[in-house]
mmCIF file of C-alpha atoms in Angstrom:
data_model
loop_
_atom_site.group_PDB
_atom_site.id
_atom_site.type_symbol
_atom_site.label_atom_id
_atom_site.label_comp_id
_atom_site.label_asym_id
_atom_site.label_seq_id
_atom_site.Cartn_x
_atom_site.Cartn_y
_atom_site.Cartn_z
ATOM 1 C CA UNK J 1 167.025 60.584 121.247
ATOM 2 C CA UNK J 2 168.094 64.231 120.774
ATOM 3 C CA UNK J 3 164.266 65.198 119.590
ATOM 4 C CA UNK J 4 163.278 63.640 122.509
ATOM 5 C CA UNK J 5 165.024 65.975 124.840
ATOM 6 C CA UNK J 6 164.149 68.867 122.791
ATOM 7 C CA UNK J 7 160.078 68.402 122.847
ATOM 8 C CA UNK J 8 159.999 70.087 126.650
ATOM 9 C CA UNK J 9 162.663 73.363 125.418
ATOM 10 C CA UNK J 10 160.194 73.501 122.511
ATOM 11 C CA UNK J 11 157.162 73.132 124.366
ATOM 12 C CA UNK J 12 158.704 76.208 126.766
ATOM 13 C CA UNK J 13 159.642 78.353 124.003
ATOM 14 C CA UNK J 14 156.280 77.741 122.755
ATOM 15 C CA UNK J 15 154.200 78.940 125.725
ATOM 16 C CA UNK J 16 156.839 81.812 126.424
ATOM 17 C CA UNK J 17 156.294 83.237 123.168
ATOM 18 C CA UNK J 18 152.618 82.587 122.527
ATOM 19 C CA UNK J 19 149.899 85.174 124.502
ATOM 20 C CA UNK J 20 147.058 83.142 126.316
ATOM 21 C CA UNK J 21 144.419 83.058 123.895
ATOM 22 C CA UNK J 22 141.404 81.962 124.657
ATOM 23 C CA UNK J 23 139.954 78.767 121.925
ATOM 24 C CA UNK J 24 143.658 78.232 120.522
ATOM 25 C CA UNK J 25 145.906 75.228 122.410
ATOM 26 C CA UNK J 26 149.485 74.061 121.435
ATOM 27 C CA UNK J 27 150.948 70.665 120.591
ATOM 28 C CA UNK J 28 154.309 70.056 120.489
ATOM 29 C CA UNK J 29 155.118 66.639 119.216
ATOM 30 C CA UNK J 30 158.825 65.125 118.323
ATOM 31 C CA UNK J 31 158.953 61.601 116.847
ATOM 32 C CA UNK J 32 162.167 59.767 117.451
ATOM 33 C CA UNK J 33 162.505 56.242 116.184
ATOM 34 C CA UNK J 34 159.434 54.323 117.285
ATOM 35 C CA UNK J 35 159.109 57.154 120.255
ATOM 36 C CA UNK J 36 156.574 60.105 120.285
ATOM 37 C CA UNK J 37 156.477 62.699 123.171
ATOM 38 C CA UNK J 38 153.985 65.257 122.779
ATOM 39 C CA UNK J 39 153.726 68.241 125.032
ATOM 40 C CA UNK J 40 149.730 69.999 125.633
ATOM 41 C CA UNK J 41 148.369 72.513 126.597
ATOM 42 C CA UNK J 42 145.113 74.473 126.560
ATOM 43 C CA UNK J 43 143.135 77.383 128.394
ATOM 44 C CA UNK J 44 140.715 76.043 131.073
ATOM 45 C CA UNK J 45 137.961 78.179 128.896
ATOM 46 C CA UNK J 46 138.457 75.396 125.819
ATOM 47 C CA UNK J 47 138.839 72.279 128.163
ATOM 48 C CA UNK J 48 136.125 73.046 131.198
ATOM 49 C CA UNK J 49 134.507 76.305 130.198
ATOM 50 C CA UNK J 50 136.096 78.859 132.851
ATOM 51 C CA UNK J 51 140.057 79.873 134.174
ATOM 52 C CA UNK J 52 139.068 80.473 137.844
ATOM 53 C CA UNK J 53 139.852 77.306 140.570
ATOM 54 C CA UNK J 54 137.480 75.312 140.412
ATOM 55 C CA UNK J 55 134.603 76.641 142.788
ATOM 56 C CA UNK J 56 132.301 74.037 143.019
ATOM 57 C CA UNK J 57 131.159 70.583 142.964
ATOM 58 C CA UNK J 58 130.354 70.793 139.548
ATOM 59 C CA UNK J 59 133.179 72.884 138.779
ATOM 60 C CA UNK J 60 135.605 70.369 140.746
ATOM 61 C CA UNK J 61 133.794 67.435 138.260
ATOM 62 C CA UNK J 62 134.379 69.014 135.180
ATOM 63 C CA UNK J 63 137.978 69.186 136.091
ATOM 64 C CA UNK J 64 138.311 65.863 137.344
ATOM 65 C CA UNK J 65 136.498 64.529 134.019
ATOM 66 C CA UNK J 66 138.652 66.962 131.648
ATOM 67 C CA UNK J 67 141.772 65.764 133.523
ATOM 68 C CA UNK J 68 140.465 61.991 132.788
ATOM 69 C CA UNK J 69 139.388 62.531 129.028
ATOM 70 C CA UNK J 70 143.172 64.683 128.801
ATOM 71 C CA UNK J 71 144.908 61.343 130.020
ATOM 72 C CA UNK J 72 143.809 59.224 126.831
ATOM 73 C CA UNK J 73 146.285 61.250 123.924
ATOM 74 C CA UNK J 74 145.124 58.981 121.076
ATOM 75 C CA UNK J 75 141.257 59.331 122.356
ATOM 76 C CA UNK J 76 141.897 63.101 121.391
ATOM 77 C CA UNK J 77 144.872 63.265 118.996
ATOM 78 C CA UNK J 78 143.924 60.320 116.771
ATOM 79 C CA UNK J 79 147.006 58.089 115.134
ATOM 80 C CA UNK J 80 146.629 55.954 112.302
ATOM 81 C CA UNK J 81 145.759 52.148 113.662
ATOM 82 C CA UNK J 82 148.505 50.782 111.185
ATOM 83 C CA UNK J 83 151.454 52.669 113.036
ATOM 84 C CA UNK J 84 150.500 50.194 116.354
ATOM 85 C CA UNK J 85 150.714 52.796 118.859
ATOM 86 C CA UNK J 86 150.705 52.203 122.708
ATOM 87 C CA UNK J 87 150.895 54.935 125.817
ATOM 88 C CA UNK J 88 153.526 54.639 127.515
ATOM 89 C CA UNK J 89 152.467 57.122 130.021
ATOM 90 C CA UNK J 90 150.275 60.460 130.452
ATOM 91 C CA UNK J 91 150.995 62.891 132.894
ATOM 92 C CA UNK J 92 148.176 65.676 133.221
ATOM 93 C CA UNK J 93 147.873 69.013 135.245
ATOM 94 C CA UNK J 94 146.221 71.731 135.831
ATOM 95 C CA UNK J 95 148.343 75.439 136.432
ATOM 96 C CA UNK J 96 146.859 78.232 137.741
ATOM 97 C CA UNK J 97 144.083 77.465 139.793
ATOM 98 C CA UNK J 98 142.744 73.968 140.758
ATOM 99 C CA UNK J 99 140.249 73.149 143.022
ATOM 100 C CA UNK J 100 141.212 73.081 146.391
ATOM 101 C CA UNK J 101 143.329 76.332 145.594
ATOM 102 C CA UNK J 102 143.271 79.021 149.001
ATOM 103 C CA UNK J 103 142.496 82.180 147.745
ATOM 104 C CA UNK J 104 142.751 83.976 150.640
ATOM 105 C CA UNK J 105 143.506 87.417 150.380
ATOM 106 C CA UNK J 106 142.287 88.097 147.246
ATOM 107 C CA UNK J 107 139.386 89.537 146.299
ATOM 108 C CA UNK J 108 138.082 88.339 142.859
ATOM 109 C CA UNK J 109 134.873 90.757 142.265
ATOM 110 C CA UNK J 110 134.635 88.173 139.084
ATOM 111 C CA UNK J 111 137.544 89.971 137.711
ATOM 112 C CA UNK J 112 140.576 88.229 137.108
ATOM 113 C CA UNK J 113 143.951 88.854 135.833
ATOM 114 C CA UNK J 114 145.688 87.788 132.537
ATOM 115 C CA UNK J 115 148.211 85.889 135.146
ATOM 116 C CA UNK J 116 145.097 84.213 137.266
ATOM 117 C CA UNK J 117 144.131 81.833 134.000
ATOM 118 C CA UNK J 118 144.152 78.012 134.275
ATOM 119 C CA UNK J 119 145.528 75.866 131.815
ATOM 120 C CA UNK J 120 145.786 72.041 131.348
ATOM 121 C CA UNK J 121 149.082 70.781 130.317
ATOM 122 C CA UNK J 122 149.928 67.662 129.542
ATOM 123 C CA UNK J 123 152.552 65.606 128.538
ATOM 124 C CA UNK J 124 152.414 62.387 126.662
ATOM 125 C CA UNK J 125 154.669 59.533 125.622
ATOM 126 C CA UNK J 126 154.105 56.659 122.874
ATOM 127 C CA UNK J 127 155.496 54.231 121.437
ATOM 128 C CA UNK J 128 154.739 52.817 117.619
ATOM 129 C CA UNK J 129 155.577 49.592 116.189
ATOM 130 C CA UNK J 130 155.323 51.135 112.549
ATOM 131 C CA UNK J 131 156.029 54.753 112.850
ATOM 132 C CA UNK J 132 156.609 55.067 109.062
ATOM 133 C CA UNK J 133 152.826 54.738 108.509
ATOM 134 C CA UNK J 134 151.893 57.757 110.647
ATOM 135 C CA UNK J 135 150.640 59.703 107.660
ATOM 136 C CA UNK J 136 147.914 62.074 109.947
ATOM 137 C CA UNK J 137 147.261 63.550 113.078
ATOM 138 C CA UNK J 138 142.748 63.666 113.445
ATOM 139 C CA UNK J 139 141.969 65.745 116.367
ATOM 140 C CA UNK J 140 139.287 64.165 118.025
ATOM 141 C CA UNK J 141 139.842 66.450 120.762
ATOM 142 C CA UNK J 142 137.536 69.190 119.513
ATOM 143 C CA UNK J 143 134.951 66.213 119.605
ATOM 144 C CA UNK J 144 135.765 66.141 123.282
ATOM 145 C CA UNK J 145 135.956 70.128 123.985
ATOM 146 C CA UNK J 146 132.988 71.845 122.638
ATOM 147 C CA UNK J 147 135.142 75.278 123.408
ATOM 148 C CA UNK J 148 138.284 74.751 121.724
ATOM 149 C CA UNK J 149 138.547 76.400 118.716
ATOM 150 C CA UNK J 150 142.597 75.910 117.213
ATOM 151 C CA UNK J 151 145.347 73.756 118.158
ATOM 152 C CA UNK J 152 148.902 75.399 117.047
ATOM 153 C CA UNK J 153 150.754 72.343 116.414
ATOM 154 C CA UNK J 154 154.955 72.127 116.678
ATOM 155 C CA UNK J 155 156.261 68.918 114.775
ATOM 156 C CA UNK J 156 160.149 67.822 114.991
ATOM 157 C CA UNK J 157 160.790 64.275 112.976
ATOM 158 C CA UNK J 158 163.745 63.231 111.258
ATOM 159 C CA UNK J 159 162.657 65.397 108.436
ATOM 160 C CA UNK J 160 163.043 68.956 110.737
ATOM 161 C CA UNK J 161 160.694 70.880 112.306
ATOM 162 C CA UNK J 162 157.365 71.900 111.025
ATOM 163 C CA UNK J 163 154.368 74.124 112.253
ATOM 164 C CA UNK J 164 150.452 73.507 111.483
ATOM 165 C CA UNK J 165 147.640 75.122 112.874
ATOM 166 C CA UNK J 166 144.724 72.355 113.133
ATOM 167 C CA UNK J 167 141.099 73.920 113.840
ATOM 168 C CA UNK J 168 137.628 71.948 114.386
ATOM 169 C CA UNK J 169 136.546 72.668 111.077
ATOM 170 C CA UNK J 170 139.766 71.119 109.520
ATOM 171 C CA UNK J 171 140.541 68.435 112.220
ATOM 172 C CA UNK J 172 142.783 65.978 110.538
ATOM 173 C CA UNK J 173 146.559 67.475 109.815
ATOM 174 C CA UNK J 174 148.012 65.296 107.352
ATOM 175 C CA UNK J 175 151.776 64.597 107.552
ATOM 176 C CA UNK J 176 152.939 64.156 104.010
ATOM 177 C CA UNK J 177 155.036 60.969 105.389
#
């Protein structure tokens, strides 16, 4: 239960120390028991294709769609079907800039500020009734997100804690389990 706790601290400590970068996300997954929690989080350039609130109608469906296709983890992060995992739940948001945002007072000029990007962040719990045969991780999610480029990827297990970067050319992180 103690990786469990620590999957938010790490997923802090991971976006505190990381620069926005546009094409590169993080995952931040601890597995305790038959428990995952995974913590998400991308720029708004790799999930909808701009970082400004959403503007229009089409801008306020691609969020609503990218916020839908975020709330099915093992649609994008892909688990082995022998480890019999569930959702529990999926909690997704957007930070920085939704639509429906009041930007009054400020005058964009199509410029915007490093601290004016949106992300999506999302945060994910599962449950496995095998957890010993999760062997691989297969991003599907660059399948999904035509912009996203990287995912840095934070593992804690019973093992210790390991780092991966996963990228859409090499989409399938294998665990070593």
């Amino acid at each position: 239960m103690a990786l469990l706790l620590a999957a938010p601290a790490l997923a802090d400590d991971t976006r505190q120390l990381d620069a926005h970068e546009h094409g590169v996300g993080t995952l931040d997954m601890a597995l305790d028991g038959e428990t995952i929690v995974i913590a998400f989080q991308a720029p708004g350039s790799d999930i909808v294709g701009f970082e400004y609130a959403a503007r229009s109608d089409a801008d306020v469906a691609a969020v609503d769609a990218a916020k839908k296709a975020l709330g099915d983890p093992l649609a994008l992060f892909g688990l082995p079907d022998a480890a019999g995992c569930e959702v529990e739940d999926a909690k997704v948001e957007v930070e920085g800039g939704e639509h429906g945002d009041d930007h009054a007072g400020h005058d964009d000029d199509g410029h915007r500020d490093e601290t004016g990007h949106t992300e999506f962040h999302a945060a994910y719990e599962i449950t496995c009734s095998n957890p010993d045969r999760i062997d691989a991780l297969t991003f599907f999610y660059f399948d999904v997100f035509a912009n996203a480029r990287e995912v840095e990827v934070q593992i804690i297990d019973p093992t210790g804690a390991r780092a991966f970067e996963v990228d859409r050319d090499r989409p399938v992180l294998d665990l070593g389990r």
